[in-house]
PDB file of C-alpha atoms in Angstrom:
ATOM      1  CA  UNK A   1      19.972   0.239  -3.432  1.00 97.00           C
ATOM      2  CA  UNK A   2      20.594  -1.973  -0.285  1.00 98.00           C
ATOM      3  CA  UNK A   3      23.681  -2.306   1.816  1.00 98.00           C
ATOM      4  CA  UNK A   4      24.641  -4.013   4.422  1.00 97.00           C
ATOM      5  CA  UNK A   5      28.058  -3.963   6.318  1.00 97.00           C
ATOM      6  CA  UNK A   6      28.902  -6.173   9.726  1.00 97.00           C
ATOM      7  CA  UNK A   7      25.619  -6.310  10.732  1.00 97.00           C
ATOM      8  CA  UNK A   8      25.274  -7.722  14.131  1.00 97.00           C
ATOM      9  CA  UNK A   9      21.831  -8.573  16.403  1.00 96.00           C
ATOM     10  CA  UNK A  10      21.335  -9.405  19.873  1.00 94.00           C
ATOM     11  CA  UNK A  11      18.331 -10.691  21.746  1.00 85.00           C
ATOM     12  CA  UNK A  12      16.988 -12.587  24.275  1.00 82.00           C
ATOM     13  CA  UNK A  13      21.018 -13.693  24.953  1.00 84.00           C
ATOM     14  CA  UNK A  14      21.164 -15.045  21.849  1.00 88.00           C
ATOM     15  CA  UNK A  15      24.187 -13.639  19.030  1.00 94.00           C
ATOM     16  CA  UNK A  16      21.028 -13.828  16.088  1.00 94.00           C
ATOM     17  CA  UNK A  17      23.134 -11.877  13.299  1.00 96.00           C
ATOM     18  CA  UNK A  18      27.008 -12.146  13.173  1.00 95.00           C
ATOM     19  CA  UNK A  19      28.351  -9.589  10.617  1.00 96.00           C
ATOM     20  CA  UNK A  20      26.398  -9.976   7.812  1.00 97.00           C
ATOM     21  CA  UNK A  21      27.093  -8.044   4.475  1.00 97.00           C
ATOM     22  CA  UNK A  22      25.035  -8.197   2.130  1.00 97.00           C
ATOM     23  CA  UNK A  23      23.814  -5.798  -1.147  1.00 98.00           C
ATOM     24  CA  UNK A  24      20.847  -4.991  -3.247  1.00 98.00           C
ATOM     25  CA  UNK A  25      20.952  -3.547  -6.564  1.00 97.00           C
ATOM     26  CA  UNK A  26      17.086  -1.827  -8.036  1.00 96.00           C
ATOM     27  CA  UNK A  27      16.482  -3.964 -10.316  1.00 95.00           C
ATOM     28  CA  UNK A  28      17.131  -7.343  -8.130  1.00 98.00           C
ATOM     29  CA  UNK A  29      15.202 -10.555  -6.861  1.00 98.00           C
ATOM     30  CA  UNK A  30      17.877 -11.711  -3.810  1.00 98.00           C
ATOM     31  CA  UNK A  31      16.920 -14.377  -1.907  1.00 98.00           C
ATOM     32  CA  UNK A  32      18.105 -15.479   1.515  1.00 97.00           C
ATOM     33  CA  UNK A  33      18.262 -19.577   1.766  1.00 96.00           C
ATOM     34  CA  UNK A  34      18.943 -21.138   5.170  1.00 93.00           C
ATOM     35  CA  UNK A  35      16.991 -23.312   8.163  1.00 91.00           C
ATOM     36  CA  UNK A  36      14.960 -22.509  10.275  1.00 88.00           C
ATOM     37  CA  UNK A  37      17.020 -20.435  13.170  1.00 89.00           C
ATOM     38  CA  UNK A  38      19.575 -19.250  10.546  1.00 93.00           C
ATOM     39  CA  UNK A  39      19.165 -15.313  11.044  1.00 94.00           C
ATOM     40  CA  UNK A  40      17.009 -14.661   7.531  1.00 95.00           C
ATOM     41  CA  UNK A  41      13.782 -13.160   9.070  1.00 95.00           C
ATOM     42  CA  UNK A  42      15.740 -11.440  11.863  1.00 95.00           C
ATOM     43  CA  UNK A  43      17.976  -9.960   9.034  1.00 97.00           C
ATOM     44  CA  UNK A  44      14.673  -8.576   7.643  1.00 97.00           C
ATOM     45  CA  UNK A  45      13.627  -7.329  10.672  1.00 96.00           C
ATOM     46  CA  UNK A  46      16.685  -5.674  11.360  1.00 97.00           C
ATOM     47  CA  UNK A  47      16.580  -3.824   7.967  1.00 97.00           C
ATOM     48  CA  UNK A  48      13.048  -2.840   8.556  1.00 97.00           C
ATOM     49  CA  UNK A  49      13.764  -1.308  11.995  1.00 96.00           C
ATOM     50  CA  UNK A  50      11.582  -4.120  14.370  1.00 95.00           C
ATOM     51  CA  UNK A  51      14.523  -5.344  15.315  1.00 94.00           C
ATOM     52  CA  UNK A  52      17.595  -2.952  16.571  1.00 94.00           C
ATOM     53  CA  UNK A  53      21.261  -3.910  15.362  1.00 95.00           C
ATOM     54  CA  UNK A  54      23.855  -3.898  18.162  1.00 95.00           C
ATOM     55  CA  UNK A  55      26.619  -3.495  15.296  1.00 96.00           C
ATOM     56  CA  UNK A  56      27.021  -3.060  12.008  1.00 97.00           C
ATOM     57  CA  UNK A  57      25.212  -0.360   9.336  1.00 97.00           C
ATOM     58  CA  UNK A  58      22.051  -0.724   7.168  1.00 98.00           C
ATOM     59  CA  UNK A  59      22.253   1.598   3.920  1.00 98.00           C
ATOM     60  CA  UNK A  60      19.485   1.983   1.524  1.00 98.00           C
ATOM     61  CA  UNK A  61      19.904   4.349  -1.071  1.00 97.00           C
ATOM     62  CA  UNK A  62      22.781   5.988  -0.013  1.00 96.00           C
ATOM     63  CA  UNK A  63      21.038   6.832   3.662  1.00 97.00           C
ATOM     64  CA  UNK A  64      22.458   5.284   6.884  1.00 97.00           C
ATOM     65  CA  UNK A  65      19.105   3.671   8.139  1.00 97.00           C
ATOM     66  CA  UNK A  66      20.440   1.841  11.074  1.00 96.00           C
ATOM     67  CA  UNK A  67      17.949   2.007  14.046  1.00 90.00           C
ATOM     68  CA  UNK A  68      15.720   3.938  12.791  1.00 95.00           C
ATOM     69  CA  UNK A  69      12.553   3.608  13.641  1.00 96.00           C
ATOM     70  CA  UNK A  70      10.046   0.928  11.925  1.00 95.00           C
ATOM     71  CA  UNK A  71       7.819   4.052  10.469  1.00 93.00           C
ATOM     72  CA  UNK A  72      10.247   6.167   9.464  1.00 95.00           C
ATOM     73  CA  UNK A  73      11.938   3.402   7.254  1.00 96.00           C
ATOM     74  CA  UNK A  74       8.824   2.335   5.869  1.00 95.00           C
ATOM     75  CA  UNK A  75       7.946   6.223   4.771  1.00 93.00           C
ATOM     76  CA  UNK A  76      11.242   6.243   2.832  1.00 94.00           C
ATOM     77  CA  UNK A  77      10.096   3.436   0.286  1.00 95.00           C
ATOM     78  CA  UNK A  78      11.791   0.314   2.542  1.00 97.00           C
ATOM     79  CA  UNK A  79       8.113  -1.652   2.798  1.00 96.00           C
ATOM     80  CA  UNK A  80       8.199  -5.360   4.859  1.00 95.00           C
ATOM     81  CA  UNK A  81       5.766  -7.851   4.188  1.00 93.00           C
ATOM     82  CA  UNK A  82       6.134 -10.153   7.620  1.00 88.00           C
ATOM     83  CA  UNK A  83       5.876 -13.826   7.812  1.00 86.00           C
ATOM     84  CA  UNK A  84       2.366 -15.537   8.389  1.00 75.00           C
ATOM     85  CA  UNK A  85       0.177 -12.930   6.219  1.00 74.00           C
ATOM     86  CA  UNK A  86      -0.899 -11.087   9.155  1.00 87.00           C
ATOM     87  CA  UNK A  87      -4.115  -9.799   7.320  1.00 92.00           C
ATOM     88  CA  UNK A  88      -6.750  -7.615   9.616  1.00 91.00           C
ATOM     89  CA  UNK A  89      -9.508 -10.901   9.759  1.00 91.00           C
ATOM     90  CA  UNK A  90     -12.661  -8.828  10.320  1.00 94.00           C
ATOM     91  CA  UNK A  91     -11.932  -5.933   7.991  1.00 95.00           C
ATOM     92  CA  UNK A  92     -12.750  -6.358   4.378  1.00 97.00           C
ATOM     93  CA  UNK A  93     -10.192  -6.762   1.683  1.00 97.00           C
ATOM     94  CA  UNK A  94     -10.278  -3.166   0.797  1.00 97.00           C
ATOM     95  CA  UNK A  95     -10.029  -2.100   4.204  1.00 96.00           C
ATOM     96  CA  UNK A  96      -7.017  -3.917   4.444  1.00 95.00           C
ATOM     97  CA  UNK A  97      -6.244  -2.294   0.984  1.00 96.00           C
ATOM     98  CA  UNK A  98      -6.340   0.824   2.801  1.00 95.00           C
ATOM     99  CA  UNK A  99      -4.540   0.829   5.719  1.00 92.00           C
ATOM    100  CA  UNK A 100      -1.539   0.108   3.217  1.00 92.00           C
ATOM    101  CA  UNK A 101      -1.567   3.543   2.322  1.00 90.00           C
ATOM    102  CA  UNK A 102      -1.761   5.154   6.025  1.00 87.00           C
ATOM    103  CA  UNK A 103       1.406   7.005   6.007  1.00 84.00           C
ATOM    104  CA  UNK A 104       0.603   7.805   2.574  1.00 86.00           C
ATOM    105  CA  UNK A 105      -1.047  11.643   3.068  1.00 88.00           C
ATOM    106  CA  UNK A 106      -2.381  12.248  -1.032  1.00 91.00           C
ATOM    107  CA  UNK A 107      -5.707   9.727  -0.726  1.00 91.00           C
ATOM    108  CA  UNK A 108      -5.437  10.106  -4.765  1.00 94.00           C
ATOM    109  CA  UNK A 109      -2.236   8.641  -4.627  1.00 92.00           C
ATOM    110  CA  UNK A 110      -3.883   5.975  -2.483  1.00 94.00           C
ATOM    111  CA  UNK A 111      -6.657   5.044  -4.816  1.00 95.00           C
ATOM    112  CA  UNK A 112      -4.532   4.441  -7.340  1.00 95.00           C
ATOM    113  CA  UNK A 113      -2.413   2.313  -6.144  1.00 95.00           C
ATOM    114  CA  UNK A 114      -5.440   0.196  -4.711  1.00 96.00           C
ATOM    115  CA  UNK A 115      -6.861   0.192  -8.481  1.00 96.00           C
ATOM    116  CA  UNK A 116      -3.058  -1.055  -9.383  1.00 94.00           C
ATOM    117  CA  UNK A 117      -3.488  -3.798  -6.560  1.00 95.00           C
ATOM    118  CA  UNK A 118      -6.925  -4.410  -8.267  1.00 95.00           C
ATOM    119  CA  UNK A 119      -5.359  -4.546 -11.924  1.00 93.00           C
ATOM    120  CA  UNK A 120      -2.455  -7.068 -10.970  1.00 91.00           C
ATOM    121  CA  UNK A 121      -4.621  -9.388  -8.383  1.00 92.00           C
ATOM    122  CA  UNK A 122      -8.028  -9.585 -10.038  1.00 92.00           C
ATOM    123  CA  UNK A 123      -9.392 -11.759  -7.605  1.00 92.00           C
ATOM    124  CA  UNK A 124      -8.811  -8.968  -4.564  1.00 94.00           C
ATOM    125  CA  UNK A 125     -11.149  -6.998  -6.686  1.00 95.00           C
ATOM    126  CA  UNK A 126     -13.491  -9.625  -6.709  1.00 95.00           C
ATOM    127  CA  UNK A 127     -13.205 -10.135  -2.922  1.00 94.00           C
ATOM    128  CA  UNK A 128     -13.376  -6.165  -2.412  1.00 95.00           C
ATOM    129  CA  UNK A 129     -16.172  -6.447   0.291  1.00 97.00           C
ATOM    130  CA  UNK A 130     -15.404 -10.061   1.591  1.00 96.00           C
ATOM    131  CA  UNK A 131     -13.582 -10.214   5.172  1.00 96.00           C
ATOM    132  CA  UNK A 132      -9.889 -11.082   5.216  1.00 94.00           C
ATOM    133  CA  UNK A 133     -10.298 -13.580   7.628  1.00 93.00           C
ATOM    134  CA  UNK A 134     -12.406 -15.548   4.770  1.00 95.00           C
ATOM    135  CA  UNK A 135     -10.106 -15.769   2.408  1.00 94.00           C
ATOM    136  CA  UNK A 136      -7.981 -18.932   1.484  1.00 92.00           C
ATOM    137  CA  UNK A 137      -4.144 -18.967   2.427  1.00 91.00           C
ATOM    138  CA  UNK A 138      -2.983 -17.772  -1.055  1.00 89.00           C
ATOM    139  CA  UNK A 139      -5.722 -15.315  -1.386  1.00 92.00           C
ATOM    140  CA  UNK A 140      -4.420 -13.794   1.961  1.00 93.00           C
ATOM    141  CA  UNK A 141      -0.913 -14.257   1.526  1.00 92.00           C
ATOM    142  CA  UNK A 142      -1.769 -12.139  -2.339  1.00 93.00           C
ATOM    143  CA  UNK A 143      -4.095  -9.266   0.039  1.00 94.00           C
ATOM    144  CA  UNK A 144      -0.500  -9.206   2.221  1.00 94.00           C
ATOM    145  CA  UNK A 145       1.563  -8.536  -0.817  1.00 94.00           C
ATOM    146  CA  UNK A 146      -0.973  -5.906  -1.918  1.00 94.00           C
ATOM    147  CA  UNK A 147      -1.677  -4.195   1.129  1.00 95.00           C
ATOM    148  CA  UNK A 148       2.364  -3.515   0.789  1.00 95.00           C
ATOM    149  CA  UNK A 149       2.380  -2.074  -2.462  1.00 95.00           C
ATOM    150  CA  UNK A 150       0.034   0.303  -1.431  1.00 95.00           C
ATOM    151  CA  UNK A 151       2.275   1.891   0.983  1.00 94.00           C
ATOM    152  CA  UNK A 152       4.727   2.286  -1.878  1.00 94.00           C
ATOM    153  CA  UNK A 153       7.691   0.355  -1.595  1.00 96.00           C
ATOM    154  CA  UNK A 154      11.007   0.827  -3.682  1.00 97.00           C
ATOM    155  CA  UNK A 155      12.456  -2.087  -1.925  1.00 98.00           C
ATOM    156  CA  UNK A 156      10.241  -4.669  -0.437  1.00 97.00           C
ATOM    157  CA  UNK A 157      10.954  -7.512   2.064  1.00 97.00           C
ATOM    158  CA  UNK A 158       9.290 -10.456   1.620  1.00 96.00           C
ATOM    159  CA  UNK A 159       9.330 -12.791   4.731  1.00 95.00           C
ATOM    160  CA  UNK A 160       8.226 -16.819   3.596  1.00 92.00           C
ATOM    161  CA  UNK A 161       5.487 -16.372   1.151  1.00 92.00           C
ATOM    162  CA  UNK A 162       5.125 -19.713   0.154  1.00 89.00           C
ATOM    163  CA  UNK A 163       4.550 -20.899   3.850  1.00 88.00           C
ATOM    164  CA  UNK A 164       1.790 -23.458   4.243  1.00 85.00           C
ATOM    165  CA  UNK A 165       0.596 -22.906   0.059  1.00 86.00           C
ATOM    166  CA  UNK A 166      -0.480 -25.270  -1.967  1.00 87.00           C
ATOM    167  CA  UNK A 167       2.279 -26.178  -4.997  1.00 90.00           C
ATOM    168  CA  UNK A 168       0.131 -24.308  -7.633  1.00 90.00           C
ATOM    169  CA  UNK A 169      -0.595 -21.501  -5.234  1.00 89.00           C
ATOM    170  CA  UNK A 170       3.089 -21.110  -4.792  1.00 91.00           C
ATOM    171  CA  UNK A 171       4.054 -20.607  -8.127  1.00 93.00           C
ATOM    172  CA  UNK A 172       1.042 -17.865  -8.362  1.00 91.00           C
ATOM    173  CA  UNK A 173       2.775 -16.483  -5.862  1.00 91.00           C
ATOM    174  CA  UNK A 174       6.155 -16.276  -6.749  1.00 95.00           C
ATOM    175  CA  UNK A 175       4.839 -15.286 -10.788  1.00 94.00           C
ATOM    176  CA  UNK A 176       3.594 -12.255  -8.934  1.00 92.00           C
ATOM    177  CA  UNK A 177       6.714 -11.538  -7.335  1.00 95.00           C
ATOM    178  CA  UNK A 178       8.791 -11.849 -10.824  1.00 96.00           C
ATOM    179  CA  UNK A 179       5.475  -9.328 -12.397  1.00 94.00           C
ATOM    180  CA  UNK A 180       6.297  -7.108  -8.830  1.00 94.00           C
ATOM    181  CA  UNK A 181      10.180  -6.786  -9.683  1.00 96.00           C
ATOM    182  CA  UNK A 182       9.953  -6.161 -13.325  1.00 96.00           C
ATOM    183  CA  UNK A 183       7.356  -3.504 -12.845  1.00 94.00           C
ATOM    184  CA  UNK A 184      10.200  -1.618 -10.770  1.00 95.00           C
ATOM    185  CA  UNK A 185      10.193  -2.610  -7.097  1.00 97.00           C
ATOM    186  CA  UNK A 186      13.423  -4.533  -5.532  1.00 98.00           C
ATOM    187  CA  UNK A 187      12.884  -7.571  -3.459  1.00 98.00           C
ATOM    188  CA  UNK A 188      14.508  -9.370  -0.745  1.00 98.00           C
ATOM    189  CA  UNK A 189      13.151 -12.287  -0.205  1.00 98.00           C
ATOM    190  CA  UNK A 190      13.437 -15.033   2.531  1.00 96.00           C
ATOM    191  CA  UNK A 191      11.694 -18.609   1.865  1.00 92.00           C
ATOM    192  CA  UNK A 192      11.924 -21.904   2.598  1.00 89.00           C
ATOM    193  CA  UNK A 193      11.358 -23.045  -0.737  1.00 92.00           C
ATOM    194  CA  UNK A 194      14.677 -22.751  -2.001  1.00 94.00           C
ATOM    195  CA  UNK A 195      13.921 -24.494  -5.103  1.00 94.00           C
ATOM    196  CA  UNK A 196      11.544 -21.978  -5.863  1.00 95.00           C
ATOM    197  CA  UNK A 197      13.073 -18.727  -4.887  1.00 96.00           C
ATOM    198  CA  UNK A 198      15.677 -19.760  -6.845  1.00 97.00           C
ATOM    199  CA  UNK A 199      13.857 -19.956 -10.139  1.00 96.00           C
ATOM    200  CA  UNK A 200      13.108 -16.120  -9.453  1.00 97.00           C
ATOM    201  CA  UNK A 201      15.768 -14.521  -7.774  1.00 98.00           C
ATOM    202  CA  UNK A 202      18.735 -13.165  -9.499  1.00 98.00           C
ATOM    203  CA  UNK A 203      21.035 -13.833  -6.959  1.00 98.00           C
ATOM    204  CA  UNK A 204      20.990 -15.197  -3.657  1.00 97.00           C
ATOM    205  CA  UNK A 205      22.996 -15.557   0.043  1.00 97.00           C
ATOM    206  CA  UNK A 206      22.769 -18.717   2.064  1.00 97.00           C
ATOM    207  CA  UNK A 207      23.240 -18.479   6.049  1.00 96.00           C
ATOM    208  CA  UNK A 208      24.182 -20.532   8.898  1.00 94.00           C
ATOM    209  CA  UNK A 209      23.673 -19.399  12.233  1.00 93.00           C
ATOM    210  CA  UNK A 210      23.751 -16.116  11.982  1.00 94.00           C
ATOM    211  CA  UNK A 211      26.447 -15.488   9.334  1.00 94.00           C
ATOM    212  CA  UNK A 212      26.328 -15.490   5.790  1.00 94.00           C
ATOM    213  CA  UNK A 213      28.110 -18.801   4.481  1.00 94.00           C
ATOM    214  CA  UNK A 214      27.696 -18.874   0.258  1.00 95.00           C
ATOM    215  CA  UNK A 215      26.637 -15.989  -1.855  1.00 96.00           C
ATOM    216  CA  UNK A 216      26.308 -16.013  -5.850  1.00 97.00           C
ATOM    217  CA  UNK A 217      24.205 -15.971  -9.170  1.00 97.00           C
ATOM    218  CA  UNK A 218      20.762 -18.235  -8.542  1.00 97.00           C
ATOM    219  CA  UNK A 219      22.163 -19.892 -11.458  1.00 96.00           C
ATOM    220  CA  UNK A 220      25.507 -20.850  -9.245  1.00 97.00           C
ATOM    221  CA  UNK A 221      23.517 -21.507  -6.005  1.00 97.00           C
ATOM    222  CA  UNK A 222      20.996 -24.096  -8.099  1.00 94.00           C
ATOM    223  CA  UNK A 223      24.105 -26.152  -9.213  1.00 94.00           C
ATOM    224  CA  UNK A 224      26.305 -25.791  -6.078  1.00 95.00           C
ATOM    225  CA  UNK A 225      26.645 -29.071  -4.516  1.00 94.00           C
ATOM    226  CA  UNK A 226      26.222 -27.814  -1.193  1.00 93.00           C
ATOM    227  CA  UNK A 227      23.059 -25.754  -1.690  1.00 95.00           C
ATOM    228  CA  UNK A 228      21.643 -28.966  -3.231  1.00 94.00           C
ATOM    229  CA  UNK A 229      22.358 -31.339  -0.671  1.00 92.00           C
ATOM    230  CA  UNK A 230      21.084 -28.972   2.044  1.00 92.00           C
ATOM    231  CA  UNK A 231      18.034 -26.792   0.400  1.00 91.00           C
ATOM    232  CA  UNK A 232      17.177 -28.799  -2.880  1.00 88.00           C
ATOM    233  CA  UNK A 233      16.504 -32.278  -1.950  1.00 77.00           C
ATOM    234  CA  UNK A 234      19.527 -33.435  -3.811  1.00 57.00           C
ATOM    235  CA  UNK A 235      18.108 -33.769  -6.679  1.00 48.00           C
TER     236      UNK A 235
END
């Protein structure tokens, strides 16, 4: 579904991306492990057209997307959930609901995929009328995640969704990633929480500055000694 092939990214003088491959398949959880600085949100951004490459190609099924413009990769099915929630605070949760589906002309089409939000996140539905702004972290970061399957991804991007959540709120979280993927929407996810990406993801690609260092199963990655020392603890 995804490829990726030398992808470079400049900015601000700084090399952020040094040819990075990477690939996708539909039916895939891939995380992206690394520290802070490492390249994973730019290589998001990058793929979701906020950020332009200076090298390299971005593929998604089987259409060079490289540079294109945020909008017009979004409209294909490519959907990118940033990091830090970024919910509208003084609209209400189906507002927010709503402005998923924006580029989305059949308003049908719309409401039903709000009632799907509704169905998978009960507690949006409960919320319907109540501000974003109000809600708790997880509730937000959950209103994020819905307000993007709205728009109708194929593929979504998932930039730190664990950030600042409570342990129990994480694995919420990341159980409604897992129920996201096995409905029938790809994910790429970047996330601090290694340990818990990796309990989810099917595979995964660790990076260092910029390039990518280790790839394989999560399965591999959770018993490599090197992913352990640096992302798991050690334990």
């Amino acid at each position: 579904m995804l490829e990726i092939s030398d992808l470079d990214v400049h900015y601000d003088g700084v090399h952020a991306l040094r040819g990075l491959s990477l690939t996708l398949g539909a039916d895939e959880i891939v995380t992206l492990l690394g520290n802070n600085g490492a390249g994973k949100t730019t290589t998001l951004s990058a793929i979701s057209g906020l950020v332009r490459p200076s090298g390299g190609k971005v593929v998604f099924e089987d259409k060079d997307i490289t540079g294109l413009a945020a909008h017009k990769i979004t409209s294909q099915g490519l959907v990118h959930c940033p990091e830090g929630r970024r919910v509208f605070s003084t609209m209400s949760v189906h507002d927010n609901l709503l402005l998923g589906g924006y580029l989305v002309r059949d308003q049908a089409e719309v409401r039903k995929r709000i009632d799907r939000v509704y169905d998978l996140l009960p507690r949006l539905a409960e919320r319907r009328a109540q501000q974003g702004g109000t809600l708790s972290g997880g509730e937000q970061q959950m209103l994020a995640i819905g307000r993007a399957l709205v728009t109708g991804p194929r593929l979504l991007l998932l930039d730190e969704p664990s950030m600042g959540l409570a342990p129990l709120v994480v694995a919420q979280v990341m159980e409604l990633i897992a129920d996201i993927n096995a409905a029938g929407t790809a994910v790429l996810l970047v996330e601090q929480n290694a340990s818990a990406a990796l309990k989810i993801a099917h595979r995964g690609y660790v990076l260092e500055s910029g390039q990518g260092t280790l790839s394989g199963t999560a399965d591999s990655l959770r018993s490599d000694p090197r992913v352990v020392e640096a992302y798991l603890g050690g334990a």
